[in-house]
Amino acid sequence: MRKNLQTTQKRVLAVIMGGGRGTRLHPLTLERCKPAVPLGGKYRLVDIPISNCLNSDAPVLSSAGSMP
């Protein structure tokens, strides 16, 4: 069973989609896209899902965002 789990994990890729207009984050998204909004002074919103993927050994295929 463990071998089957490892082969499945090797076939998994992560695509992080962080686009949209960002209307609910309005003053924060006037000059930057949602993934680039600061979080806690040190990180950006996109850093959380990227960290989750790296910690679960899922390679990140792409990170997509849109400008306001």
CSV table of N, CA and C in Angstrom, one decimal:
chain,number,residue,atom,x,y,z
A,1,MET,N,0.8,-1.2,0.0
A,1,MET,CA,0.0,0.0,0.0
A,1,MET,C,0.9,1.3,0.0
A,2,ARG,N,2.0,1.3,0.7
A,2,ARG,CA,2.8,2.4,0.8
A,2,ARG,C,3.5,2.7,-0.6
A,3,LYS,N,3.8,1.7,-1.3
A,3,LYS,CA,4.4,1.9,-2.6
A,3,LYS,C,3.4,2.6,-3.6
A,4,ASN,N,2.1,2.2,-3.5
A,4,ASN,CA,1.1,2.8,-4.3
A,4,ASN,C,0.9,4.3,-4.0
A,5,LEU,N,1.0,4.6,-2.7
A,5,LEU,CA,0.9,6.0,-2.3
A,5,LEU,C,2.0,6.8,-2.8
A,6,GLN,N,3.2,6.3,-2.8
A,6,GLN,CA,4.4,7.0,-3.3
A,6,GLN,C,4.3,7.2,-4.8
A,7,THR,N,3.8,6.3,-5.6
A,7,THR,CA,3.7,6.5,-7.0
A,7,THR,C,2.6,7.5,-7.3
A,8,THR,N,1.6,7.5,-6.6
A,8,THR,CA,0.5,8.5,-6.8
A,8,THR,C,1.1,9.9,-6.5
A,9,GLN,N,1.8,10.1,-5.4
A,9,GLN,CA,2.4,11.4,-5.1
A,9,GLN,C,3.3,11.9,-6.1
A,10,LYS,N,4.0,11.0,-6.8
A,10,LYS,CA,4.9,11.4,-7.9
A,10,LYS,C,4.2,12.0,-9.1
A,11,ARG,N,2.9,11.6,-9.2
A,11,ARG,CA,2.1,12.1,-10.4
A,11,ARG,C,1.3,13.3,-10.1
A,12,VAL,N,1.4,13.9,-8.9
A,12,VAL,CA,0.6,15.0,-8.5
A,12,VAL,C,1.4,16.3,-8.8
A,13,LEU,N,0.7,17.3,-9.4
A,13,LEU,CA,1.3,18.6,-9.6
A,13,LEU,C,0.3,19.6,-9.1
A,14,ALA,N,0.7,20.7,-8.6
A,14,ALA,CA,-0.2,21.7,-8.0
A,14,ALA,C,-0.2,23.0,-8.9
A,15,VAL,N,-1.3,23.5,-9.2
A,15,VAL,CA,-1.5,24.7,-9.9
A,15,VAL,C,-2.2,25.7,-9.0
A,16,ILE,N,-1.5,26.8,-8.6
A,16,ILE,CA,-2.1,27.7,-7.7
A,16,ILE,C,-2.7,28.9,-8.5
A,17,MET,N,-4.0,29.0,-8.4
A,17,MET,CA,-4.7,30.1,-9.1
A,17,MET,C,-5.1,31.2,-8.1
A,18,GLY,N,-4.6,32.4,-8.3
A,18,GLY,CA,-4.9,33.5,-7.4
A,18,GLY,C,-5.3,34.7,-8.1
A,19,GLY,N,-6.2,34.6,-9.1
A,19,GLY,CA,-6.6,35.7,-9.9
A,19,GLY,C,-7.9,36.3,-9.3
A,20,GLY,N,-8.6,37.0,-10.2
A,20,GLY,CA,-9.8,37.7,-9.8
A,20,GLY,C,-9.6,39.2,-9.6
A,21,ARG,N,-10.7,39.9,-9.5
A,21,ARG,CA,-10.6,41.3,-9.4
A,21,ARG,C,-10.2,41.8,-8.0
A,22,GLY,N,-10.4,41.0,-7.0
A,22,GLY,CA,-10.0,41.4,-5.6
A,22,GLY,C,-10.9,42.5,-5.0
A,23,THR,N,-12.2,42.5,-5.3
A,23,THR,CA,-13.1,43.6,-4.8
A,23,THR,C,-13.2,43.5,-3.3
A,24,ARG,N,-13.2,42.4,-2.7
A,24,ARG,CA,-13.4,42.3,-1.3
A,24,ARG,C,-12.1,42.7,-0.5
A,25,LEU,N,-11.0,42.8,-1.2
A,25,LEU,CA,-9.8,43.3,-0.6
A,25,LEU,C,-9.4,44.7,-1.1
A,26,HIS,N,-10.5,45.4,-1.4
A,26,HIS,CA,-10.4,46.6,-2.3
A,26,HIS,C,-9.2,47.6,-1.9
A,27,PRO,N,-9.1,48.2,-0.8
A,27,PRO,CA,-8.0,49.1,-0.7
A,27,PRO,C,-6.6,48.4,-0.9
A,28,LEU,N,-6.5,47.2,-0.6
A,28,LEU,CA,-5.2,46.5,-0.7
A,28,LEU,C,-4.9,46.1,-2.1
A,29,THR,N,-5.9,46.0,-3.0
A,29,THR,CA,-5.6,45.5,-4.3
A,29,THR,C,-5.7,46.7,-5.3
A,30,LEU,N,-5.6,47.9,-4.9
A,30,LEU,CA,-5.6,49.0,-5.8
A,30,LEU,C,-4.3,49.1,-6.7
A,31,GLU,N,-3.2,48.7,-6.1
A,31,GLU,CA,-1.9,48.8,-6.8
A,31,GLU,C,-1.2,47.5,-7.0
A,32,ARG,N,-1.8,46.4,-6.6
A,32,ARG,CA,-1.2,45.1,-6.7
A,32,ARG,C,-2.2,44.0,-6.9
A,33,CYS,N,-1.9,42.9,-7.5
A,33,CYS,CA,-2.8,41.8,-7.6
A,33,CYS,C,-3.0,41.0,-6.3
A,34,LYS,N,-4.0,40.2,-6.2
A,34,LYS,CA,-4.3,39.6,-4.9
A,34,LYS,C,-3.2,38.7,-4.4
A,35,PRO,N,-2.5,37.9,-5.2
A,35,PRO,CA,-1.5,37.0,-4.7
A,35,PRO,C,-0.3,37.8,-4.1
A,36,ALA,N,-0.1,39.1,-4.5
A,36,ALA,CA,1.0,39.9,-4.0
A,36,ALA,C,0.6,40.8,-2.8
A,37,VAL,N,-0.6,40.6,-2.3
A,37,VAL,CA,-1.0,41.4,-1.1
A,37,VAL,C,-0.3,40.9,0.1
A,38,PRO,N,0.3,41.9,0.9
A,38,PRO,CA,1.1,41.5,2.1
A,38,PRO,C,0.3,40.8,3.1
A,39,LEU,N,0.9,39.9,3.8
A,39,LEU,CA,0.2,39.2,4.9
A,39,LEU,C,1.1,39.1,6.1
A,40,GLY,N,0.8,39.7,7.2
A,40,GLY,CA,1.7,39.7,8.4
A,40,GLY,C,3.0,40.5,8.2
A,41,GLY,N,3.1,41.3,7.2
A,41,GLY,CA,4.3,42.1,7.1
A,41,GLY,C,5.5,41.4,6.5
A,42,LYS,N,5.5,40.1,6.4
A,42,LYS,CA,6.6,39.4,5.9
A,42,LYS,C,6.3,38.5,4.7
A,43,TYR,N,5.1,38.0,4.6
A,43,TYR,CA,4.6,37.1,3.6
A,43,TYR,C,3.6,37.8,2.6
A,44,ARG,N,3.3,37.1,1.5
A,44,ARG,CA,2.3,37.5,0.6
A,44,ARG,C,1.2,36.4,0.6
A,45,LEU,N,0.0,36.7,0.2
A,45,LEU,CA,-1.1,35.8,0.2
A,45,LEU,C,-0.7,34.5,-0.5
A,46,VAL,N,0.0,34.6,-1.6
A,46,VAL,CA,0.3,33.4,-2.4
A,46,VAL,C,1.4,32.5,-1.7
A,47,ASP,N,2.1,33.0,-0.7
A,47,ASP,CA,3.1,32.2,0.0
A,47,ASP,C,2.5,31.1,0.8
A,48,ILE,N,1.2,31.2,1.2
A,48,ILE,CA,0.6,30.2,2.0
A,48,ILE,C,0.4,28.9,1.2
A,49,PRO,N,-0.3,28.9,0.1
A,49,PRO,CA,-0.5,27.7,-0.7
A,49,PRO,C,0.8,27.2,-1.3
A,50,ILE,N,1.8,28.0,-1.6
A,50,ILE,CA,3.1,27.5,-2.0
A,50,ILE,C,3.8,26.8,-0.9
A,51,SER,N,3.7,27.3,0.3
A,51,SER,CA,4.3,26.6,1.4
A,51,SER,C,3.6,25.3,1.7
A,52,ASN,N,2.3,25.2,1.6
A,52,ASN,CA,1.6,24.0,1.7
A,52,ASN,C,2.0,22.9,0.7
A,53,CYS,N,2.2,23.3,-0.5
A,53,CYS,CA,2.6,22.4,-1.6
A,53,CYS,C,4.0,21.9,-1.3
A,54,LEU,N,4.9,22.8,-0.9
A,54,LEU,CA,6.3,22.4,-0.7
A,54,LEU,C,6.4,21.4,0.5
A,55,ASN,N,5.6,21.7,1.6
A,55,ASN,CA,5.6,20.8,2.8
A,55,ASN,C,5.0,19.5,2.5
A,56,SER,N,4.1,19.4,1.5
A,56,SER,CA,3.5,18.1,1.2
A,56,SER,C,4.2,17.4,0.0
A,57,ASP,N,5.4,17.9,-0.4
A,57,ASP,CA,6.1,17.4,-1.5
A,57,ASP,C,5.4,17.4,-2.9
A,58,ALA,N,4.4,18.3,-3.0
A,58,ALA,CA,3.7,18.4,-4.3
A,58,ALA,C,4.4,19.5,-5.1
A,59,PRO,N,5.0,19.2,-6.2
A,59,PRO,CA,5.7,20.3,-7.0
A,59,PRO,C,4.7,21.3,-7.6
A,60,VAL,N,5.0,22.5,-7.5
A,60,VAL,CA,4.2,23.6,-8.0
A,60,VAL,C,4.5,23.7,-9.5
A,61,LEU,N,3.5,23.5,-10.3
A,61,LEU,CA,3.6,23.6,-11.8
A,61,LEU,C,3.6,25.0,-12.2
A,62,SER,N,2.7,25.8,-11.6
A,62,SER,CA,2.5,27.2,-12.0
A,62,SER,C,1.8,28.0,-10.9
A,63,SER,N,2.1,29.2,-11.0
A,63,SER,CA,1.4,30.2,-10.1
A,63,SER,C,0.8,31.3,-11.0
A,64,ALA,N,-0.5,31.4,-11.0
A,64,ALA,CA,-1.1,32.4,-11.9
A,64,ALA,C,-1.8,33.5,-11.1
A,65,GLY,N,-1.7,34.7,-11.6
A,65,GLY,CA,-2.4,35.8,-11.0
A,65,GLY,C,-2.8,36.8,-12.1
A,66,SER,N,-3.6,37.8,-11.7
A,66,SER,CA,-3.9,38.8,-12.7
A,66,SER,C,-3.7,40.2,-12.0
A,67,MET,N,-3.4,41.2,-12.9
A,67,MET,CA,-3.3,42.5,-12.4
A,67,MET,C,-4.6,43.2,-12.3
A,68,PRO,N,-4.8,44.1,-11.4
A,68,PRO,CA,-6.1,44.9,-11.3
A,68,PRO,C,-6.3,45.7,-12.5
